[in-house]
PDB file of C-alpha atoms and ligand atoms in Angstrom:
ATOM      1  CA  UNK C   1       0.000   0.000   0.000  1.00 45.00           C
ATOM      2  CA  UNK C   2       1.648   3.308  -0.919  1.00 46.00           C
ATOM      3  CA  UNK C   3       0.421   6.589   1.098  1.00 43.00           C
ATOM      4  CA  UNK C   4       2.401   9.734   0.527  1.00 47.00           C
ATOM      5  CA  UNK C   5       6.131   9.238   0.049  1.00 71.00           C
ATOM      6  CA  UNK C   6       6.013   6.650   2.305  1.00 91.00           C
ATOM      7  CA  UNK C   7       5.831   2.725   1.666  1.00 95.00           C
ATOM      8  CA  UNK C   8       3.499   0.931   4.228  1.00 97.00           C
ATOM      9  CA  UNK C   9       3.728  -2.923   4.617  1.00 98.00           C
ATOM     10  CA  UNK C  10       1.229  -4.200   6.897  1.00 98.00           C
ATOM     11  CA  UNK C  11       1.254  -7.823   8.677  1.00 98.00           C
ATOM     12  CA  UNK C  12      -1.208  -9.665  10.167  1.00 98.00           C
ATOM     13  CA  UNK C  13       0.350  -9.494  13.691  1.00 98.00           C
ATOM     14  CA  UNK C  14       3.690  -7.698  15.273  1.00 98.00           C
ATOM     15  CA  UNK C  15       5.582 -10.937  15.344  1.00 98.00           C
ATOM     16  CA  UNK C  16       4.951 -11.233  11.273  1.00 98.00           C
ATOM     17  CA  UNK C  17       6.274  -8.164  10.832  1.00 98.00           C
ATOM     18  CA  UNK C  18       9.497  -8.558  13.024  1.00 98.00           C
ATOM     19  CA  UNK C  19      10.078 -11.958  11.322  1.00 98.00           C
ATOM     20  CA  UNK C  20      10.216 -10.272   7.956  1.00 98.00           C
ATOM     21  CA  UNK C  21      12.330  -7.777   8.889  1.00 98.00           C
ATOM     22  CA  UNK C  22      14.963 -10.122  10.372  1.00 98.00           C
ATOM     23  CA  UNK C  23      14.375 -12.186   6.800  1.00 98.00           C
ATOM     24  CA  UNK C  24      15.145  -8.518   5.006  1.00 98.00           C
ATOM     25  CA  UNK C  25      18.111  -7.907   7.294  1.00 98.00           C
ATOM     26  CA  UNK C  26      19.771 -11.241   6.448  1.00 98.00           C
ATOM     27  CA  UNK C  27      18.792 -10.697   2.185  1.00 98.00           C
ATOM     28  CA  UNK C  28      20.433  -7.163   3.023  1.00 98.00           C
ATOM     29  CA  UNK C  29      23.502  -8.997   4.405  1.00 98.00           C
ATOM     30  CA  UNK C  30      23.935 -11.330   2.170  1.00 98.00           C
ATOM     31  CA  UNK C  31      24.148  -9.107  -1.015  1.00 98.00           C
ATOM     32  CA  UNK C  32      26.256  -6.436   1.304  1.00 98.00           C
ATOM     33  CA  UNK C  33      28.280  -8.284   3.427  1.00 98.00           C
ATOM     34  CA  UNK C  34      29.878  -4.796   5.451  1.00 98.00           C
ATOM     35  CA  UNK C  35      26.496  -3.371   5.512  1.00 98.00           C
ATOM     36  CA  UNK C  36      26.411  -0.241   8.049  1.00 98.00           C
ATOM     37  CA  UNK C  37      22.604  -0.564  10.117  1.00 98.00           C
ATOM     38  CA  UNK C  38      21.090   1.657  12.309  1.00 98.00           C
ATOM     39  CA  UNK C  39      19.565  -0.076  15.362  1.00 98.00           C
ATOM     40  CA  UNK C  40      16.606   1.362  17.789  1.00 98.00           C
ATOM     41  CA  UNK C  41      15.823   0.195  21.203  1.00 98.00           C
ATOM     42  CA  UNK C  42      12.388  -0.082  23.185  1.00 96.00           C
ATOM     43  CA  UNK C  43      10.119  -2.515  23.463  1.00 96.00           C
ATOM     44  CA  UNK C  44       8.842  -3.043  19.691  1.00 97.00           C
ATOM     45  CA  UNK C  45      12.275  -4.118  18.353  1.00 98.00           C
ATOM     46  CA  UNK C  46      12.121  -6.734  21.023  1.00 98.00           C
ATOM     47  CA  UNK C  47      10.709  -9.526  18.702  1.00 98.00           C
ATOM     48  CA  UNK C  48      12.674  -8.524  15.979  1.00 98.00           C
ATOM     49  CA  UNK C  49      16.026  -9.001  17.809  1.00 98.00           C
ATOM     50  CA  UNK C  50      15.049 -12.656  18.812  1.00 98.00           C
ATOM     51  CA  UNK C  51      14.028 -13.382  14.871  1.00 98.00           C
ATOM     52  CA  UNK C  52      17.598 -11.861  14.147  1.00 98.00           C
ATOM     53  CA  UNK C  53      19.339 -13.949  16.739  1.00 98.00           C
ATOM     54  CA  UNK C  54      17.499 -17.105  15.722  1.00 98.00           C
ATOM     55  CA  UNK C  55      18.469 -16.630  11.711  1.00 98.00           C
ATOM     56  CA  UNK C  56      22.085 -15.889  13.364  1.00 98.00           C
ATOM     57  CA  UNK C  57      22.376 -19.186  14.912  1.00 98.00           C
ATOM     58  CA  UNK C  58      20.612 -21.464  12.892  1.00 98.00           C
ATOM     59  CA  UNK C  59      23.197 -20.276  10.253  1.00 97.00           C
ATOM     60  CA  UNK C  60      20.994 -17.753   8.313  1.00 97.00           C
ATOM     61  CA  UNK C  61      22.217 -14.309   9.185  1.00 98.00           C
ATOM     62  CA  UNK C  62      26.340 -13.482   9.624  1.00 97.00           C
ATOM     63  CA  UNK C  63      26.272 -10.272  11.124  1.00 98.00           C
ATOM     64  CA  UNK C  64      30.442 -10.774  11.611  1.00 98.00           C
ATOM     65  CA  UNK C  65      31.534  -8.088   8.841  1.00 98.00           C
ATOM     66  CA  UNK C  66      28.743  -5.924   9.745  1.00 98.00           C
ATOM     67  CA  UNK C  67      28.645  -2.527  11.510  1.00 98.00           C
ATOM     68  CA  UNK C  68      25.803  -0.877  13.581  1.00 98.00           C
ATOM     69  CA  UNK C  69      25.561   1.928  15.413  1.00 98.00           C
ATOM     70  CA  UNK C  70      22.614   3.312  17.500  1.00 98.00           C
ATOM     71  CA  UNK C  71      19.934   5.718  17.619  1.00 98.00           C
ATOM     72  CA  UNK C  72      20.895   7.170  21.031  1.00 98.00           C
ATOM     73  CA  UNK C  73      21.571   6.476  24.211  1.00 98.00           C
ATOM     74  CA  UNK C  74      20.667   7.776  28.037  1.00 98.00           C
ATOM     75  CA  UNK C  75      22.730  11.093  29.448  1.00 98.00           C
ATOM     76  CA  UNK C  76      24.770  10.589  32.438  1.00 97.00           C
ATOM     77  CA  UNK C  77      24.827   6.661  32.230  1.00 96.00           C
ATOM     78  CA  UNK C  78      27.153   4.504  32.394  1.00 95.00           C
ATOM     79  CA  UNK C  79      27.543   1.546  29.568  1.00 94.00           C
ATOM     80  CA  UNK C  80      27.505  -0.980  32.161  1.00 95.00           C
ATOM     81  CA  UNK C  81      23.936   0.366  33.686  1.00 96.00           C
ATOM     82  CA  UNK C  82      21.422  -2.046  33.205  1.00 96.00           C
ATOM     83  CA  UNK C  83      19.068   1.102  32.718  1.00 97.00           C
ATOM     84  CA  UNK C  84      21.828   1.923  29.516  1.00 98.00           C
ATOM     85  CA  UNK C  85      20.680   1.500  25.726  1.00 98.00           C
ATOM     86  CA  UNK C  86      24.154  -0.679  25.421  1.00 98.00           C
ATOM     87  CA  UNK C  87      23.310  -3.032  28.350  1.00 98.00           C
ATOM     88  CA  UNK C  88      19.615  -3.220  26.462  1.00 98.00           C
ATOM     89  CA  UNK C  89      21.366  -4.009  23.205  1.00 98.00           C
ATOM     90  CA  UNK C  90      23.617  -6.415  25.207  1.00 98.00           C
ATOM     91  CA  UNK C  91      20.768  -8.723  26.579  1.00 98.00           C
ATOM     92  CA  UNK C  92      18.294  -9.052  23.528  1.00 98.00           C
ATOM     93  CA  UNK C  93      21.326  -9.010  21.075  1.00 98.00           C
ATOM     94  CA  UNK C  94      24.859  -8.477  21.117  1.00 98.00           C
ATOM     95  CA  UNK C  95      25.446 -11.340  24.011  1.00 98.00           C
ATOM     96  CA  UNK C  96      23.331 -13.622  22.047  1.00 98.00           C
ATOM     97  CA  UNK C  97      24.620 -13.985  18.824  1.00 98.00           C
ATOM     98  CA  UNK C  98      27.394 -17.329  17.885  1.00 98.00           C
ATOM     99  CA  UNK C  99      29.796 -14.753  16.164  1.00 97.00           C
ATOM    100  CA  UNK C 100      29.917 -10.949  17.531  1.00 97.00           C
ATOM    101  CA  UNK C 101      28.800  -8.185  14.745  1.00 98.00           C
ATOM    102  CA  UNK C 102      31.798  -6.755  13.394  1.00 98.00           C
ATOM    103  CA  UNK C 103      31.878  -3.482  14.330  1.00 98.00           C
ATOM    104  CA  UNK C 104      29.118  -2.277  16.956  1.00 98.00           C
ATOM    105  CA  UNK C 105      28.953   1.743  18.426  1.00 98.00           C
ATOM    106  CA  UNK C 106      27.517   3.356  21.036  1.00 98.00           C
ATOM    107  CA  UNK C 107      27.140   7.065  21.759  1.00 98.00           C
ATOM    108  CA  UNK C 108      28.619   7.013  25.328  1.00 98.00           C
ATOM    109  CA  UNK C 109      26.054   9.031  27.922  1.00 97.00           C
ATOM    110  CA  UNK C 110      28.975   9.464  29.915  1.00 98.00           C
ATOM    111  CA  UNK C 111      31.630  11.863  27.522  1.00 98.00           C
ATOM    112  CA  UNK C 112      32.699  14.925  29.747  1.00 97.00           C
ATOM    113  CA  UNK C 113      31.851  17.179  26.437  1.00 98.00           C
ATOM    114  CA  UNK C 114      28.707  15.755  24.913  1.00 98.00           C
ATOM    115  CA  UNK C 115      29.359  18.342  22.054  1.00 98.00           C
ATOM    116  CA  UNK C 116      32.375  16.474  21.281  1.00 98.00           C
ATOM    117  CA  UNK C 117      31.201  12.997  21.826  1.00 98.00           C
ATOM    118  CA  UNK C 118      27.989  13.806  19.333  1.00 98.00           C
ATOM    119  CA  UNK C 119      30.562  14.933  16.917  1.00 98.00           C
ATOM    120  CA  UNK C 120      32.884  11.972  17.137  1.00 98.00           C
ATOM    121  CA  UNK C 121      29.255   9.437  16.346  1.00 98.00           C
ATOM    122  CA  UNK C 122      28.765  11.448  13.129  1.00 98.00           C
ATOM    123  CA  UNK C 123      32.532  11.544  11.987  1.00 98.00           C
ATOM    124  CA  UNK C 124      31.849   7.435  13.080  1.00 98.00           C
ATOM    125  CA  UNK C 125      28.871   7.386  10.729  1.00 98.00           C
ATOM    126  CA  UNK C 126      30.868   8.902   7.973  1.00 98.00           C
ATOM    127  CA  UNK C 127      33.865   7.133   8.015  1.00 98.00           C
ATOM    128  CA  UNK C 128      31.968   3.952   7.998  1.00 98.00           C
ATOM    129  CA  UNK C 129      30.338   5.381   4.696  1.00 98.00           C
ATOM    130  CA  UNK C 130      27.246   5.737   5.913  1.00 98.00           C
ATOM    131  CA  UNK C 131      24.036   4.088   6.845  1.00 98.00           C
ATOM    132  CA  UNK C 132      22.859   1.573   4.325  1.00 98.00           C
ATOM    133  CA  UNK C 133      19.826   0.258   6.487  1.00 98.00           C
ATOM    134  CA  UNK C 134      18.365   1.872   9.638  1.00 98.00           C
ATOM    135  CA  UNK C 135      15.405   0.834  11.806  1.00 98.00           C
ATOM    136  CA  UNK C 136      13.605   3.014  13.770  1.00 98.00           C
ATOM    137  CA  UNK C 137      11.190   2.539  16.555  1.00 98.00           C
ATOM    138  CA  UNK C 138       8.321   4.917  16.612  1.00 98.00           C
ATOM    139  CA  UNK C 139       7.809   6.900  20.174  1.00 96.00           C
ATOM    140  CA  UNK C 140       4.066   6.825  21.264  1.00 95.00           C
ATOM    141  CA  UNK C 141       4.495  10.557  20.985  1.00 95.00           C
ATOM    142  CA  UNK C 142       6.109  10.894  17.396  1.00 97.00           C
ATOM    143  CA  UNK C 143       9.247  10.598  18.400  1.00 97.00           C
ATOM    144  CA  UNK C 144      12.456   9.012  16.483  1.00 98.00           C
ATOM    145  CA  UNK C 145      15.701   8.097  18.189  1.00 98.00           C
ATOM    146  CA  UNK C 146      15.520  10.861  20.638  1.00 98.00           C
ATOM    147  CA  UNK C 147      14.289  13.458  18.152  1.00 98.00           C
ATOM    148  CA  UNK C 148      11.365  14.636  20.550  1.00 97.00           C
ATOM    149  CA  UNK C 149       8.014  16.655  19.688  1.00 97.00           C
ATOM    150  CA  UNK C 150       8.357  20.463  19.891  1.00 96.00           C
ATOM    151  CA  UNK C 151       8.711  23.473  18.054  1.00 96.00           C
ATOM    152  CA  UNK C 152      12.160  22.876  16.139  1.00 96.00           C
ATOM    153  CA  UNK C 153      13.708  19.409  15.762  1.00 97.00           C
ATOM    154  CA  UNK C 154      17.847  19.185  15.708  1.00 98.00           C
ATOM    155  CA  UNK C 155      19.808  18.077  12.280  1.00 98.00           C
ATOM    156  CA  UNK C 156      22.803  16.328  14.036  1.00 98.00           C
ATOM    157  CA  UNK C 157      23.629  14.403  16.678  1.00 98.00           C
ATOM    158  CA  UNK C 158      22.833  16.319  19.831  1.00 98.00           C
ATOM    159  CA  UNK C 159      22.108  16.354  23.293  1.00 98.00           C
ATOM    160  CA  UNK C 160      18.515  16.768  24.251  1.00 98.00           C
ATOM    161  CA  UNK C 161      15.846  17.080  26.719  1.00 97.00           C
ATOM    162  CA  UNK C 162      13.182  14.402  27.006  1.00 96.00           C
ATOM    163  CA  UNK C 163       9.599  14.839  27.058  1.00 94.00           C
ATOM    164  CA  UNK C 164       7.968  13.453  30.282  1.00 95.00           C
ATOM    165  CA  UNK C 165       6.354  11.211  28.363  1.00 94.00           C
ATOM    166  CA  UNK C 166       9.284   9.723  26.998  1.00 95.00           C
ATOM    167  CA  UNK C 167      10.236   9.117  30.614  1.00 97.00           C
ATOM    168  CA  UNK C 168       7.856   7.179  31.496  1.00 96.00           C
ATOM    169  CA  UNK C 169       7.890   5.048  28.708  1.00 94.00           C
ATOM    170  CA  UNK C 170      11.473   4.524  29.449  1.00 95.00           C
ATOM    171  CA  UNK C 171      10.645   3.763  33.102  1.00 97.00           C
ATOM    172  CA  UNK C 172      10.783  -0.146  32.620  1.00 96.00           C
ATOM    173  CA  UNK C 173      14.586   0.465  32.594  1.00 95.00           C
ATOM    174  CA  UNK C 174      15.191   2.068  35.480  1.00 97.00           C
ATOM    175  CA  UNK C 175      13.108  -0.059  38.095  1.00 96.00           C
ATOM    176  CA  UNK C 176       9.812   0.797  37.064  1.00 97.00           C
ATOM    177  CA  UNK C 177      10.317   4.388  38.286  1.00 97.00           C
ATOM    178  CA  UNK C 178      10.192   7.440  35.625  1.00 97.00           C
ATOM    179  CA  UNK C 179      11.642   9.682  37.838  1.00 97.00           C
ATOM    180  CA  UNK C 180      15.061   7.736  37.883  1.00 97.00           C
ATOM    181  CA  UNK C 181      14.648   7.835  34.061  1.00 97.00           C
ATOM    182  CA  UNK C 182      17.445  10.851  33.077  1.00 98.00           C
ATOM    183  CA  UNK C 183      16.055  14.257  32.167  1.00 98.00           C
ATOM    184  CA  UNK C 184      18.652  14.229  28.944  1.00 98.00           C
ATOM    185  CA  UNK C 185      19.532  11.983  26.381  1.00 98.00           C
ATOM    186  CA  UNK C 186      21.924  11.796  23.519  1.00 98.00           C
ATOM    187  CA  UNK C 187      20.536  10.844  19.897  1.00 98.00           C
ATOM    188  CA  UNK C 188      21.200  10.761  15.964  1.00 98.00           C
ATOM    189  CA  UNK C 189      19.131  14.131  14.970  1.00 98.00           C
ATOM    190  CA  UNK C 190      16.892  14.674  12.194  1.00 98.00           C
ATOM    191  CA  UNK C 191      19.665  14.829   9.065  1.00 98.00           C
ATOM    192  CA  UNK C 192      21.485  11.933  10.470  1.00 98.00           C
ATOM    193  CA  UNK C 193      18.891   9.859  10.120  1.00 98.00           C
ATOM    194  CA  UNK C 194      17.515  11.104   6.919  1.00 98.00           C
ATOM    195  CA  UNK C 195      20.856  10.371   5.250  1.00 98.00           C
ATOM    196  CA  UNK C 196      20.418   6.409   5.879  1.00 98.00           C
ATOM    197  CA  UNK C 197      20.383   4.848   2.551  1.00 98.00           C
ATOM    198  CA  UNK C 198      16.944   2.919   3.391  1.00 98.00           C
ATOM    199  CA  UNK C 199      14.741   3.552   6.635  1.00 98.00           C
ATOM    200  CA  UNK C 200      12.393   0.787   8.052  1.00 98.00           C
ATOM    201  CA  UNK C 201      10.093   1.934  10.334  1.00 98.00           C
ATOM    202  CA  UNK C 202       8.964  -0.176  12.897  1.00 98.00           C
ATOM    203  CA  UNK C 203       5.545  -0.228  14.860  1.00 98.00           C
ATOM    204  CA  UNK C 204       3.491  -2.446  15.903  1.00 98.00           C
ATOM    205  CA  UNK C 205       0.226  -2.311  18.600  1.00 98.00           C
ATOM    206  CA  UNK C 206      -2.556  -0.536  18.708  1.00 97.00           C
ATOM    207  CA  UNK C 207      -1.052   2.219  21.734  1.00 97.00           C
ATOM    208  CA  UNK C 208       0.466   3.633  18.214  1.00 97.00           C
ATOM    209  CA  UNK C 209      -2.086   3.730  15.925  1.00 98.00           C
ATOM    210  CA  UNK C 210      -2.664   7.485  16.140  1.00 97.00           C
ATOM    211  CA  UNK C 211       1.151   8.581  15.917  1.00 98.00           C
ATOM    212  CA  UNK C 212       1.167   6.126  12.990  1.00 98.00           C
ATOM    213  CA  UNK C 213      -1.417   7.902  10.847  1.00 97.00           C
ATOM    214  CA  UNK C 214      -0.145  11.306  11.767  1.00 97.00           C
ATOM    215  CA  UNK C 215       3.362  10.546  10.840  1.00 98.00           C
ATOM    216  CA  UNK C 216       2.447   9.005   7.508  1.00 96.00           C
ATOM    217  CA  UNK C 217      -0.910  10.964   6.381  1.00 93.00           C
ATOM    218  CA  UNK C 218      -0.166  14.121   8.212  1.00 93.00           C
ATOM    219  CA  UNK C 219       2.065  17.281   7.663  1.00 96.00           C
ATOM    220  CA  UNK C 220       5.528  17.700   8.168  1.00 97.00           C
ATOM    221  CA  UNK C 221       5.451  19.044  11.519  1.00 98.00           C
ATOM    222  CA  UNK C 222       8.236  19.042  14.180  1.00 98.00           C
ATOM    223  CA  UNK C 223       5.345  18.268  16.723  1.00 97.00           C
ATOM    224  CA  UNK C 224       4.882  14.679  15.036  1.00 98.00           C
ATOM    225  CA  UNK C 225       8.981  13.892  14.571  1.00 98.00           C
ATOM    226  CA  UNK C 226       8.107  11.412  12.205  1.00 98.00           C
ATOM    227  CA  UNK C 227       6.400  12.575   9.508  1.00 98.00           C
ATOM    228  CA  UNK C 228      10.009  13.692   7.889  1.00 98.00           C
ATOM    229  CA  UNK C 229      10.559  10.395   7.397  1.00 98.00           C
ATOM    230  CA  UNK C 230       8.009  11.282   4.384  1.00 97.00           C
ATOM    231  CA  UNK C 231      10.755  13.150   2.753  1.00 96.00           C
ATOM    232  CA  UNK C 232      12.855  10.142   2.724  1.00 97.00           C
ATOM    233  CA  UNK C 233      12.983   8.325  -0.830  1.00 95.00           C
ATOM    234  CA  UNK C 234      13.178   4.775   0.225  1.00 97.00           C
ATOM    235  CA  UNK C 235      11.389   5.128   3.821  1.00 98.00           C
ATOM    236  CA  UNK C 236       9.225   2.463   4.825  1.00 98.00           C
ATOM    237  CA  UNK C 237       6.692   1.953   7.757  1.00 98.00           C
ATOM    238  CA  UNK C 238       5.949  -1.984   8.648  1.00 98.00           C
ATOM    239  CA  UNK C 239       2.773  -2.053  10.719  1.00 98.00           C
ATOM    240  CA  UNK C 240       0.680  -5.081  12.202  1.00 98.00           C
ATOM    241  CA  UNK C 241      -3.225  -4.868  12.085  1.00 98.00           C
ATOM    242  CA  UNK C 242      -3.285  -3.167  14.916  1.00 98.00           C
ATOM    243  CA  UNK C 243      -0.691  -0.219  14.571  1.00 98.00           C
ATOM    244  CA  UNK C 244      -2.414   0.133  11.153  1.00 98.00           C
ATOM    245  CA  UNK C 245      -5.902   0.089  12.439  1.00 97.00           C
ATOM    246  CA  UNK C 246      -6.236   4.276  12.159  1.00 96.00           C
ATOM    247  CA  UNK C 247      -4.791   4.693   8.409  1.00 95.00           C
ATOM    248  CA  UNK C 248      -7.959   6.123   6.259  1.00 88.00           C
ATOM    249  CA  UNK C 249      -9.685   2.494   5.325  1.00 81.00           C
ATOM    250  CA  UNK C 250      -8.775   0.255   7.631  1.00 77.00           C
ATOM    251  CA  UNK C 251     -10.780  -0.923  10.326  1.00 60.00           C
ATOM    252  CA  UNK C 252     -10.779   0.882  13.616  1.00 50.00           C
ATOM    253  CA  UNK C 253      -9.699  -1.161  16.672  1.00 46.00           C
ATOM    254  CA  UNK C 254      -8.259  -4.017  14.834  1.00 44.00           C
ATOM    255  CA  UNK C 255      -6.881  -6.514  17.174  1.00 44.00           C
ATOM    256  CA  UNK C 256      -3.293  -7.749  17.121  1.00 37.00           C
TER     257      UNK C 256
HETATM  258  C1  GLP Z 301      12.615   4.991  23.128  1.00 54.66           C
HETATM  259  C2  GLP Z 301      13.687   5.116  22.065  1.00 54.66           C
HETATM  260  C3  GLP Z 301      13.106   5.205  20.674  1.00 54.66           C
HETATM  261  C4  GLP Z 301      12.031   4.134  20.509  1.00 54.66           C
HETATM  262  C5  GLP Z 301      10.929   4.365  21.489  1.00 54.66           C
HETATM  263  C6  GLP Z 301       9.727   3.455  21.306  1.00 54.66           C
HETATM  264  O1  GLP Z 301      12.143   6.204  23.586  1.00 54.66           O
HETATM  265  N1  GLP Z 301      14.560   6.232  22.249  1.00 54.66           N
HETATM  266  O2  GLP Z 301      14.137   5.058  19.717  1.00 54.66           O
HETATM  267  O3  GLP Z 301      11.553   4.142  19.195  1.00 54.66           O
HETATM  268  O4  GLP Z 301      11.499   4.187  22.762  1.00 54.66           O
HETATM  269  O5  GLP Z 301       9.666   2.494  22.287  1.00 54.66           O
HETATM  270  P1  GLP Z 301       8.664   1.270  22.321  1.00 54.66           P
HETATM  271  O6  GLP Z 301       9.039   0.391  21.184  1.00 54.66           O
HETATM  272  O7  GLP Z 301       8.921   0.634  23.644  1.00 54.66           O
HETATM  273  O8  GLP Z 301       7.303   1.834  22.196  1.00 54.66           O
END
């Protein structure tokens, strides 16, 4: 289904989609075997990490010559946290796999200058050549990486403020409790994740049915983070039934 710039897939459930997006990261492998991908955390890439770590070691998937970096990561904490986006990345995929990925980076939350350390990710990103394939999560709010709702949105890698909102979706991390969630957060901004070669984004349930519809029907607005991702020329949205349930013609309150 095409809508707007955008290219919409939708499966029947979330665990359809993050199987076929594990199957699309392996094709993508196999035909680029030093492919550069963009990783998101939170809850929704969940499933897809397990599909990638079961193609890995049933023999499918070689991530070994491969690169990734991520979207962002939490201000003021350490890698080792288990709140950290690293330590996330650790325990649903980097510990898991047979062979380590080839190259994996991290912004660090903890650089003295986070000026500097946001600069050294996008002289990273260049040097590797680039993106080829990143996957984004979709906030509940509109958000992308850290790129939060509000009047002006960031091009580069930046330090940022996050939305209470945010927060509390984040809270799972840090005991359950938003308020130990950190106020800032590093994250790839707007242009740095508009230069990725292909974008998939990723959302599945019905909680984000209304961002959904706004990102990909609605105007570019730097209240909805998302809808840039229409000015992207190979930008893609994979839905299930239910994060599709609010696009004009589908049925409202389809279940997962
Ligand atoms: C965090 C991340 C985003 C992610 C979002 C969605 O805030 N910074 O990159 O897309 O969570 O999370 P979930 O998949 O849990 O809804």
């Amino acid at each position: 289904m095409g809508a707007g710039g955008l290219r919409v897939r939708i499966f029947p459930t979330a665990r359809h989609a993050a199987a076929a997006l594990a199957r699309c990261v392996a094709r993508e492998i196999r035909a680029n075997p030093r492919l550069v991908l963009g990783l998101p955390t939170g809850r929704t890439p969940i499933a897809l990490y397990q599909e990638i770590v079961a193609l890995e070691r049933s023999g499918h998937l070689d991530l070994s010559t491969a690169t990734t970096f991520n979207l962002d990561e939490f201000a003021g904490i350490a890698a080792a946290h288990p709140g950290s986006y690293r330590a996330f990345m650790r325990r649903h995929l980097f510990d898991r796999l047979r062979s380590p990925i080839g190259r994996i980076h991290f912004l660090d939350g903890t650089a003295p200058d986070a000026a500097r350390e946001c600069e050294r990710y996008e002289r990273a990103i260049a040097r590797a050549g680039g993106i080829d394939l990143l996957i984004l999560g979709l906030g509940a709010n509109g958000h992308i990486g850290f790129n939060e709702p509000g009047r002006r949105l960031v091009a580069r890698t930046h330090l940022t403020r996050l939305t209470a909102a945010t927060r509390a979706a984040n809270a799972a991390l840090f005991g359950g409790r938003a308020s130990r969630v950190p106020r800032q957060a590093l994250s790839m901004g707007m242009a740095t994740i508009l230069h990725a070669r292909r974008i998939v984004l990723l959302a599945t349930g019905a909680g984000k049915a209304r961002t959904v519809a706004a990102a990909i029907r609605g105007p570019l607005t730097p209240r909805v983070p998302a809808s840039f991702l229409q000015l992207h020329r190979h930008a893609e949205v994979w839905l299930d039934e239910a994060g599709a349930s609010r696009l004009p013609g589908r049925r409202a309150g389809a279940k997962a």
